[in-house]
Short mmCIF file of C-alpha atoms and ligand atoms in Angstrom, two decimals:
data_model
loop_
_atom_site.label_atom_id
_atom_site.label_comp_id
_atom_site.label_asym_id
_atom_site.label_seq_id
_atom_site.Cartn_x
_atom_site.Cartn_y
_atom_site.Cartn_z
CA UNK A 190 15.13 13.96 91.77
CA UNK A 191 12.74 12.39 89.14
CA UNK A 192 13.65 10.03 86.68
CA UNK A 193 11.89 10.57 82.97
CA UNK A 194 12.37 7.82 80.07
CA UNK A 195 11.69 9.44 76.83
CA UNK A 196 11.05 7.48 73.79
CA UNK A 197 10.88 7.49 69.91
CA UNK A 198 9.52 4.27 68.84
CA UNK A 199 9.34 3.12 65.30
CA UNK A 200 7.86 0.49 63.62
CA UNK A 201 11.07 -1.18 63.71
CA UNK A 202 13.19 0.68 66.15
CA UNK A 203 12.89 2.36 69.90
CA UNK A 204 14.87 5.08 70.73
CA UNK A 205 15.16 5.93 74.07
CA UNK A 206 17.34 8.49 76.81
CA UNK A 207 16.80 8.46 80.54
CA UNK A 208 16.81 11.75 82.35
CA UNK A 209 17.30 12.63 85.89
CA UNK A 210 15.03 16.19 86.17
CA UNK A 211 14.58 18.52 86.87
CA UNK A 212 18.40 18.88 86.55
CA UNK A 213 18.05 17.53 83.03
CA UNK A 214 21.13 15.37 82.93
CA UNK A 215 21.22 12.98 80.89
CA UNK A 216 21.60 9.38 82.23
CA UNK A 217 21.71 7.12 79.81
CA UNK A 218 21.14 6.52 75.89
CA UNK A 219 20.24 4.03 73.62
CA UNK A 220 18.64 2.45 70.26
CA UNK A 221 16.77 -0.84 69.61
CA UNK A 222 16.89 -1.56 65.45
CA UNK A 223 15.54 -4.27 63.43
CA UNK A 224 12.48 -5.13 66.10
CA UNK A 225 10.86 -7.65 64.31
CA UNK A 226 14.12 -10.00 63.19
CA UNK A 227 16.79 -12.24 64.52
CA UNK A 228 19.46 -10.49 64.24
CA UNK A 229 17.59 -7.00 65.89
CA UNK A 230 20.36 -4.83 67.73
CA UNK A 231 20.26 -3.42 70.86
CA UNK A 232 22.34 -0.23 72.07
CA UNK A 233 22.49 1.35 75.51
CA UNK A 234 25.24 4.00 76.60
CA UNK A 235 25.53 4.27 80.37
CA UNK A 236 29.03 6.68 81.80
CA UNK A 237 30.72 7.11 77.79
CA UNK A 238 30.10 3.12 77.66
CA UNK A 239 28.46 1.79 74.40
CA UNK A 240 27.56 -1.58 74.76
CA UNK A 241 25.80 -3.63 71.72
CA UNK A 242 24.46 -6.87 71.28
CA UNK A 243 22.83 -9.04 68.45
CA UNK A 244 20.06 -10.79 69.65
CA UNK A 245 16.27 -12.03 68.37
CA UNK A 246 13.93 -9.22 69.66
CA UNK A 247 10.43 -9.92 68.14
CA UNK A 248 8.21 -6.93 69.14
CA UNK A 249 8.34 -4.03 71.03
CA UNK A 250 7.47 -5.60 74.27
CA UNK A 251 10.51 -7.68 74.42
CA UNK A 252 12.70 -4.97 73.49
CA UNK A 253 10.94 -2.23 76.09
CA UNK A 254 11.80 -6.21 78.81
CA UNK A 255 15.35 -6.19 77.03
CA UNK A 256 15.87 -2.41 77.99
CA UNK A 257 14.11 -2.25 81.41
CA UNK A 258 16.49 -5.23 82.61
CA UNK A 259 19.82 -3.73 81.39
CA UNK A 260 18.99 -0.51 83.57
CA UNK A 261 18.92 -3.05 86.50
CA UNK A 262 21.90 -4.94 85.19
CA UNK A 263 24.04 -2.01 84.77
CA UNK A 264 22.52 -0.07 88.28
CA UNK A 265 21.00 2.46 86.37
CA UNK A 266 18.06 2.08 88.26
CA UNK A 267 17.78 -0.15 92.11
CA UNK A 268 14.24 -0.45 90.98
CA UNK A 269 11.52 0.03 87.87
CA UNK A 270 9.63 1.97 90.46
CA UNK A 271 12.45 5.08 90.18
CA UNK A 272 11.22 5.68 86.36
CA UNK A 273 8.10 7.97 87.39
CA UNK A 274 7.23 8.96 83.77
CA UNK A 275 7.98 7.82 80.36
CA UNK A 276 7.10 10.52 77.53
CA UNK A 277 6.91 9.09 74.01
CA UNK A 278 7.10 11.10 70.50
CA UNK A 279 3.60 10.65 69.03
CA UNK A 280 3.92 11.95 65.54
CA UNK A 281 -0.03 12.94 64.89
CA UNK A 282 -2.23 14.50 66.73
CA UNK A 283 -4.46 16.22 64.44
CA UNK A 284 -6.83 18.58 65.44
CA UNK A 285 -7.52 17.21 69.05
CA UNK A 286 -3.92 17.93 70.66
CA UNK A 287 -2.33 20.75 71.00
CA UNK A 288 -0.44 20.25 73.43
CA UNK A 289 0.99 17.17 75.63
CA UNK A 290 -1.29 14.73 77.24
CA UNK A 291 -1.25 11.95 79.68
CA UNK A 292 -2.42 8.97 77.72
CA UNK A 293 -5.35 7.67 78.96
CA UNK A 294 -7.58 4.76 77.25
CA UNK A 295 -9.66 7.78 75.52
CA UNK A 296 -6.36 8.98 74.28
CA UNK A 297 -4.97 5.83 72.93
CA UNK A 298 -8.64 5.58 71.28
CA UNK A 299 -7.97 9.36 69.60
CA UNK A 300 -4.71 8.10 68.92
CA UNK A 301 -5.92 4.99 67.10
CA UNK A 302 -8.23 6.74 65.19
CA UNK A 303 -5.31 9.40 63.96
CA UNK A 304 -3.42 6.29 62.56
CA UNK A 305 -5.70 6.92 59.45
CA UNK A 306 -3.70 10.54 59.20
CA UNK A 307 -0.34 8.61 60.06
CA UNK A 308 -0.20 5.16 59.00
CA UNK A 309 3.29 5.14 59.16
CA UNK A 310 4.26 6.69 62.28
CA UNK A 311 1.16 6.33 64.62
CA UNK A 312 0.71 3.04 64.71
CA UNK A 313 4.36 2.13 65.96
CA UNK A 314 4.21 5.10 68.31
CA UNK A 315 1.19 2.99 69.60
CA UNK A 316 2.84 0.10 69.97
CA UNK A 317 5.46 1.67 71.87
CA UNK A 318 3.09 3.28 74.55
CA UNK A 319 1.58 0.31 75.01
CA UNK A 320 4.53 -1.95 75.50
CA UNK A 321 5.57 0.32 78.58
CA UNK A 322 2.59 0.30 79.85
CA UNK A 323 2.28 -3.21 80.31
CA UNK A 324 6.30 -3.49 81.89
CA UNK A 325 5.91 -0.02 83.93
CA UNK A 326 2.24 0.21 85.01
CA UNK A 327 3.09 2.50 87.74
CA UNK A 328 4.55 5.20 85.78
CA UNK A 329 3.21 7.88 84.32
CA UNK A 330 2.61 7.83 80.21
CA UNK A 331 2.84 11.11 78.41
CA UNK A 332 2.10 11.66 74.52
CA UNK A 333 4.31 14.40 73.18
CA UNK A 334 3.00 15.07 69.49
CA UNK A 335 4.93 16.67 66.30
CA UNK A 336 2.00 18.13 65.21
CA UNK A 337 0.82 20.14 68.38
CA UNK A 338 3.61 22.78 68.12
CA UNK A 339 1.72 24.19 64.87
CA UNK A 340 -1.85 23.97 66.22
CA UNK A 341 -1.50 27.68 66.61
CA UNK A 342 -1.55 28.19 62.70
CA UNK A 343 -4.59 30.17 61.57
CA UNK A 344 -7.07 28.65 58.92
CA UNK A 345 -5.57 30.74 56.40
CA UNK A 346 -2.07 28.94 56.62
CA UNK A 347 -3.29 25.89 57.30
CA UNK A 348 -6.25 25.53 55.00
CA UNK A 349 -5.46 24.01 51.42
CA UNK A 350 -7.60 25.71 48.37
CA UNK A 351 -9.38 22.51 47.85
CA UNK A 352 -12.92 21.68 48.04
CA UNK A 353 -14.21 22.37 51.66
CA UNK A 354 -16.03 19.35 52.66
CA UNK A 355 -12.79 17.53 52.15
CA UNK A 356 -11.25 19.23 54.93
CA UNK A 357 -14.83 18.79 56.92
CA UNK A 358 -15.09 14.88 56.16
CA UNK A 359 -11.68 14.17 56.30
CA UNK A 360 -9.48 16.77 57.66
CA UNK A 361 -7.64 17.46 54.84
CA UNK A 362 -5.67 20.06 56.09
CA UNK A 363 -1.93 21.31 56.57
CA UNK A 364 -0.87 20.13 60.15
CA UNK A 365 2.91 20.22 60.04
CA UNK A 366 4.95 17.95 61.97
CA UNK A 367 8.76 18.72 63.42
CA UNK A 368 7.22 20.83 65.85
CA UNK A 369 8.70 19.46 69.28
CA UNK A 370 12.15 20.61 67.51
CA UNK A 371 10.68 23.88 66.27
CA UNK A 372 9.53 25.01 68.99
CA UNK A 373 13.10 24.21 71.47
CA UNK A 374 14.84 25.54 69.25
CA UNK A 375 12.61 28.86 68.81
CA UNK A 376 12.46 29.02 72.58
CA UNK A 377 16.14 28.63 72.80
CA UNK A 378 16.65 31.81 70.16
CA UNK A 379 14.16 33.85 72.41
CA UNK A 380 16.65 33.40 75.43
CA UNK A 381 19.71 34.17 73.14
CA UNK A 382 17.88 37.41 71.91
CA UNK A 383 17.10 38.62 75.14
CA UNK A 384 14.07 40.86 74.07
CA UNK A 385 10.73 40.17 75.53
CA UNK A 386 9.09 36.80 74.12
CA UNK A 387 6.16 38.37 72.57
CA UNK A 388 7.85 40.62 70.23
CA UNK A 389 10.01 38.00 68.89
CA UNK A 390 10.05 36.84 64.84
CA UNK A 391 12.15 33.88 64.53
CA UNK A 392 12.82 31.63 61.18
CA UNK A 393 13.24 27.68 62.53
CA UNK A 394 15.25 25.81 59.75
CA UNK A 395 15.14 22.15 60.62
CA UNK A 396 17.17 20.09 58.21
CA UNK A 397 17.79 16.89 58.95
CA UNK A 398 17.35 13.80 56.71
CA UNK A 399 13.47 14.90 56.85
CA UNK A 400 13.08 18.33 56.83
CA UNK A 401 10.65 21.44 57.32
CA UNK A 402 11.03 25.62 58.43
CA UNK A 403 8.45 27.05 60.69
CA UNK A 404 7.70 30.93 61.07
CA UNK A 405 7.15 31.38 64.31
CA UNK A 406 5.69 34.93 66.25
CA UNK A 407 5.89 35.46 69.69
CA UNK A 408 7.06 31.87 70.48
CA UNK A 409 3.74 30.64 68.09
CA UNK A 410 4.24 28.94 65.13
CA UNK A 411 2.04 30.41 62.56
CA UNK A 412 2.91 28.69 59.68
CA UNK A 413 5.32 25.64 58.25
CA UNK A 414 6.51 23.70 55.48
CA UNK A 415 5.20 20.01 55.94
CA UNK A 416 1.61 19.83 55.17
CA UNK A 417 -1.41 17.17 55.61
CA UNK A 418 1.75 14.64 56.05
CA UNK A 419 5.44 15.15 55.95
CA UNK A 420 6.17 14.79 52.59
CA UNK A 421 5.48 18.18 51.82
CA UNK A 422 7.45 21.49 51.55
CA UNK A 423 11.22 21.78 50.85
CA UNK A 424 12.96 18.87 49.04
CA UNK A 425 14.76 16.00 51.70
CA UNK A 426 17.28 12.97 52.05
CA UNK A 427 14.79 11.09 49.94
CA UNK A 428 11.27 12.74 49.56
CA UNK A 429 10.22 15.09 47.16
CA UNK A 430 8.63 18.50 48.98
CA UNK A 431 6.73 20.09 46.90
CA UNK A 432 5.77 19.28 43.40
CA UNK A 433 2.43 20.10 41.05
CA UNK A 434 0.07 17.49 42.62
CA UNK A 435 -0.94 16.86 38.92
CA UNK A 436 2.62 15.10 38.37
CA UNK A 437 1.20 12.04 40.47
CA UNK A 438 -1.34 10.57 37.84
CA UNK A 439 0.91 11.58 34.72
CA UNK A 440 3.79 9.50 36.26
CA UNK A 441 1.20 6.78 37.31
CA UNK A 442 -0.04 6.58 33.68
CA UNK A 443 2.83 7.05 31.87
CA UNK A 444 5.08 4.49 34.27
CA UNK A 445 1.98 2.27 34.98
CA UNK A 446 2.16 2.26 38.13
CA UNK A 447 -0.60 2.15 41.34
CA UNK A 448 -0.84 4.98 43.94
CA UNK A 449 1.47 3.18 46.31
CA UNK A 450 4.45 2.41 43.58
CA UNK A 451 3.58 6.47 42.93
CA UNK A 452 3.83 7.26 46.55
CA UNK A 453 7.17 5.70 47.09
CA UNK A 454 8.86 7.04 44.11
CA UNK A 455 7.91 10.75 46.12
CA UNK A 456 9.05 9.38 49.42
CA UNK A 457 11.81 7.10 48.91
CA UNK A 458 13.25 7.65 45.57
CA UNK A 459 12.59 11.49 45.18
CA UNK A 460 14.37 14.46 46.86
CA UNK A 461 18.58 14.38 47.19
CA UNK A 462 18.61 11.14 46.10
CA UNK A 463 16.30 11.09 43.15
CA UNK A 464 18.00 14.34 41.88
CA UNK A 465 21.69 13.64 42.13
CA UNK A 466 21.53 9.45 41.51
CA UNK A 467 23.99 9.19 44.12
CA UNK A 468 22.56 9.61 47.96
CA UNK A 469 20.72 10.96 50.17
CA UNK A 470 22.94 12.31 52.54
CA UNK A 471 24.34 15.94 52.04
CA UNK A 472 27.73 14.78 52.70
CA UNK A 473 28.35 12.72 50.02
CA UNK A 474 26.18 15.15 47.57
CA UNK A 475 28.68 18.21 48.50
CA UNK A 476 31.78 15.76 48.20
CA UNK A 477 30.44 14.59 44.73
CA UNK A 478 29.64 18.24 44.18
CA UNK A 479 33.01 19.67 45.34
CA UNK A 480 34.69 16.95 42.74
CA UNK A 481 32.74 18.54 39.67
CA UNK A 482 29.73 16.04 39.32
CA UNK A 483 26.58 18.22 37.81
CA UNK A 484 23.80 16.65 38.94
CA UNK A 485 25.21 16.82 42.65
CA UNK A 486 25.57 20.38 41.92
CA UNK A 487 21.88 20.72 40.26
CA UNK A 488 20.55 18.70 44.09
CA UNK A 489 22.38 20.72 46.11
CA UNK A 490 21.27 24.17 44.11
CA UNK A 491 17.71 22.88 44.51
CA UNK A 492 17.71 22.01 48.27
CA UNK A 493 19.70 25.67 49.18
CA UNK A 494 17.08 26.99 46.83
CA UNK A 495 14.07 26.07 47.97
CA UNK A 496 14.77 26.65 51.71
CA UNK A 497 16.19 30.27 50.81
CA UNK A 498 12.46 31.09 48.94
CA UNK A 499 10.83 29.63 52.11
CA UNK A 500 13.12 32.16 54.57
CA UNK A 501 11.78 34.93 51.87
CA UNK A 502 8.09 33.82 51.67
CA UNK A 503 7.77 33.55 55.88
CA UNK A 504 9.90 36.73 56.23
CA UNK A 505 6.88 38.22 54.50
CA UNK A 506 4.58 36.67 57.04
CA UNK A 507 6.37 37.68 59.63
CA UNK A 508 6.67 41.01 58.38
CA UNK A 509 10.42 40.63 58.96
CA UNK A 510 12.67 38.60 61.08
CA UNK A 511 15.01 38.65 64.41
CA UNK A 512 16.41 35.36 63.87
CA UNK A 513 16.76 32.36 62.05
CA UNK A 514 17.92 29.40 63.47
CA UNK A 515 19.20 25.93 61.47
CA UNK A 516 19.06 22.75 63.26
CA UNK A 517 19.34 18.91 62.55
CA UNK A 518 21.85 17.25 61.28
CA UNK A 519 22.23 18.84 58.35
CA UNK A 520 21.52 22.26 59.85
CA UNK A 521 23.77 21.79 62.25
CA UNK A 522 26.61 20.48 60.56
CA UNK A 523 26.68 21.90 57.52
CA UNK A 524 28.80 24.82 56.89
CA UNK A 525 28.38 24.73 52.96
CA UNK A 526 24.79 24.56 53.31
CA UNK A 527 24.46 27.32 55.52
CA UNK A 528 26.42 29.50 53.52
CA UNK A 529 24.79 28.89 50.18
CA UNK A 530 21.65 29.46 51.83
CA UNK A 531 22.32 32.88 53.26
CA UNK A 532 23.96 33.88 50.28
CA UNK A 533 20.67 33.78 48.36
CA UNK A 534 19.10 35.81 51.09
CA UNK A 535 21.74 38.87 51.17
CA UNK A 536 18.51 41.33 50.07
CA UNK A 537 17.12 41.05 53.49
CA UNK A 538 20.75 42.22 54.73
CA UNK A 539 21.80 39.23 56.31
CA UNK A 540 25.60 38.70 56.57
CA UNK A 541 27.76 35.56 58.06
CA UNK A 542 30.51 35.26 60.00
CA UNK A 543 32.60 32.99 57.96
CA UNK A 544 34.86 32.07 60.49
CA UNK A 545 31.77 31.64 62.75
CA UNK A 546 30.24 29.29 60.85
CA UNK A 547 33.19 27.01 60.12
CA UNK A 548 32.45 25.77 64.32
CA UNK A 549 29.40 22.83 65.00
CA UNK A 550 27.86 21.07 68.20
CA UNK A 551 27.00 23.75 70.06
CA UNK A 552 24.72 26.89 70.26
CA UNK A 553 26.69 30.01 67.52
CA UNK A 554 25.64 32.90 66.53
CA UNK A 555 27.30 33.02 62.63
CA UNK A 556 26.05 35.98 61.41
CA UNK A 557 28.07 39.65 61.87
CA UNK A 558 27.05 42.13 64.05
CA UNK A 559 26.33 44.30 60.85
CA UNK A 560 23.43 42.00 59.80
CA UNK A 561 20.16 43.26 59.42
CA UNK A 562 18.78 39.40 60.86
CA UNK A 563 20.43 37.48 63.21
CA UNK A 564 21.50 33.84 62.47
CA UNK A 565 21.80 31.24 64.98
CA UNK A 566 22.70 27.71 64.90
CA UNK A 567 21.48 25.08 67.95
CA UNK A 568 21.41 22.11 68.18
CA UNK A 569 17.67 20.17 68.57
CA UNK A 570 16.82 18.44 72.02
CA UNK A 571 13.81 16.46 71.33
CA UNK A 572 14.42 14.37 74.38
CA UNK A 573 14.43 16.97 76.21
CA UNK A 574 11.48 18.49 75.20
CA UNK A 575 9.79 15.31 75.51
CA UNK A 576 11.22 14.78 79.56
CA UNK A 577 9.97 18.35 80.30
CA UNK A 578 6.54 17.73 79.13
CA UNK A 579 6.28 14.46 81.15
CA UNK A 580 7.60 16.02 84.47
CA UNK A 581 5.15 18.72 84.18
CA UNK A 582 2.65 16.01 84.49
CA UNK A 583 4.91 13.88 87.34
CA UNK A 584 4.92 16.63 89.43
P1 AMP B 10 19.02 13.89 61.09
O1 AMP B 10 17.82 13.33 60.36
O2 AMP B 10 18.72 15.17 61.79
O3 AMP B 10 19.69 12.87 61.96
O4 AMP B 10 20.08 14.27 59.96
C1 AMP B 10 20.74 13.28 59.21
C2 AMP B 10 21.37 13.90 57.98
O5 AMP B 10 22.27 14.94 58.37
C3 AMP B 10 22.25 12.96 57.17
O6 AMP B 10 21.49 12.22 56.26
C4 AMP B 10 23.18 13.90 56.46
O7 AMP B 10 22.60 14.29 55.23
C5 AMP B 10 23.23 15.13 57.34
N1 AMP B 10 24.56 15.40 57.92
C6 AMP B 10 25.07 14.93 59.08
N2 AMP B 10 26.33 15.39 59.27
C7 AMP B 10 26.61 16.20 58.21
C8 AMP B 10 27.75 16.99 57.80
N3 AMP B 10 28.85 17.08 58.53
N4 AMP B 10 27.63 17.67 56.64
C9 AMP B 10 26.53 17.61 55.89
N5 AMP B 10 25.44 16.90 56.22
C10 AMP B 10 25.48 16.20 57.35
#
């Protein structure tokens, strides 16, 4: 029995589960928030135990020292030297990756160098590697990237219509991100269809607080929603998907703003909350809804709507569809979503199982036996995912 850390780190924030595998149970849980401050908290679960406490945690090293000694305290581990890999969520790896890699000092160079693609994400997931490194020498460091999942996309879905030397200077390009949840969750739907992998079509519907769909053939993505970063495709918690990139400079004029004041209003003040004024989490937007405020109604409409023309324009691609497949947390919690997403997709003979799709938290099937496409929900396993990849490389 191996045991596989794997980790999410932020720039404020290190999310973590330990795994025994190959059994894939897992052992423990946790979340460091607010690296950086006095007052950061830190989070471990160990046998349905939550324990929390409020402490100074200035960087990522002390919290990766903070989290390494509670596995001790708590006889998670006898000794540091049990942990034989530790997998971390890179969220970039451009063209170079398309798969998982053991980070080397050429990788963390590549990765470095991709911060320029990521400048939000990268760099912490940099920081992260790094600070296990230096507490775990001994084990074995895996990079586990969003983007490599949708390095199977041809140039004509992932190619923009700009000018080409932009994408030959620069890499402007569509990489997609999401993918390490795309592509369990696809894998998962080719088990529950039971026909060879190959000949599969599957729809992957990830809605969470970010969110993106992938169209995925024979277990291959071959085209998604987020684009040169994640801000692209359908509309989110807070960012705006896709708009006419010619909105940018009108707003900056008009508002007199910079690029970065623009930038924000499409991340952080765009999407579910921008449209309904209220929040940025579905349930308060369908409780606001449900209680006869418009504009909740108009964000909700727009969200189902734009996810429902996605299904359509990738069940072209496709050239049809076995399954589609919701996950995240709104995905997988959703009911009302769900529904009023299907139920602008009833030409392609798709039917739910009302009753069916009342249920959440574990692996449904919610469409009828009558429908034309099946429709699944499961629940995403990045972790997972992640420990897999690393014990590949252990053994
Ligand atoms: P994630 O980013 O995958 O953790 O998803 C977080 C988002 O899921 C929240 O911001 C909510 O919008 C959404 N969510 C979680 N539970 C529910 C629920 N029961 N109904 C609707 N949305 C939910």
């Amino acid at each position: 029995m191996t045991k596989i850390l794997a980790v999410n780190a932020g720039s404020s924030s290190l999310k973590y589960q330990l795994l025994e595998m190959p059994s894939q149970e897992v052992i423990t849980i946790g979340l460091v928030e607010r690296i950086g401050f006095e007052d950061a908290i830190f989070n471990i679960s160990f046998n349905g135990k939550k324990t929390e406490t409020i402490q100074p945690i200035l960087n990522h090293s002390v919290a990766v020292q903070l989290l390494l000694e509670a596995l001790l305290d708590l006889k998670i581990v006898a000794s540091y030297e049990e942990i034989a890999g530790v997998g971390h969520r890179v969220v970039h790896g451009g063209e170079k990756f398309s798969k998982s890699v053991v980070v080397t000092d050429e990788v963390l160079k590549e990765l470095e160098v991709l911060s320029e693609l990521a400048p939000l994400h990268n760099p912490a997931n940099i920081t992260g590697i790094k600070a296990f490194q230096e507490k775990l020498p001994n084990a074995v460091a895996v990079a586990v990237f969003d983007t490599a999942f949708h390095q199977t996309m041809e140039k004509d879905a992932y190619l923009y219509p700009l000018r080409y030397d932009l994408y030959e200077k620069f890499g402007v390009r569509k990489y997609g991100f999401h993918g390490t949840s795309h592509q369990y969750v696809a894998e998962r739907a080719i088990d529950m269809l039971g026909k060879p992998a190959e000949d599969t079509k599957i729809i992957t519907v990830h809605i969470g607080n970010g969110g993106s769909l992938a169209a995925v053939k024979g277990g291959r993505s071959i085209d998604t929603t987020m684009g040169f970063t994640p801000l692209a495709g359908i509309m989110m918690g807070t960012r705006s998907g896709d708009v006419d990139p010619a909105v940018i400079p009108f707003i900056m004029e008009k508002e007199g703003i910079d690029v970065a004041a623009a930038v924000n209003i499409f991340n952080k003040e765009s999407g579910l909350t921008g449209v309904s004024g209220l929040s940025s989490d579905m349930r308060d937007i369908i409780n606001a809804k449900d209680s006869g405020n418009e504009q909740a109604k108009t964000a909700f409409n727009l969200f189902t709507k734009r996810i429902a023309d996605y299904i359509g324009s990738y069940y072209i691609s496709l050239e049809g569809a076995d399954a589609i497949v919701f996950t995240a947390g709104i995905g997988e919690n959703s009911a009302p979503v769900r529904e009023a997403v299907m139920g602008r997709l009833k030409i392609l003979g798709i039917d739910i199982n009302q009753e069916a799709n009342q249920k959440r938290g574990e692996e449904l099937l919610i469409s009828t036996p009558e429908s034309k496409v099946k429709v699944f929900v499961i629940p995403t396993n990045e972790e997972l995912m992640i420990a897999k990849d690393t014990y590949a490389f252990v053994k």
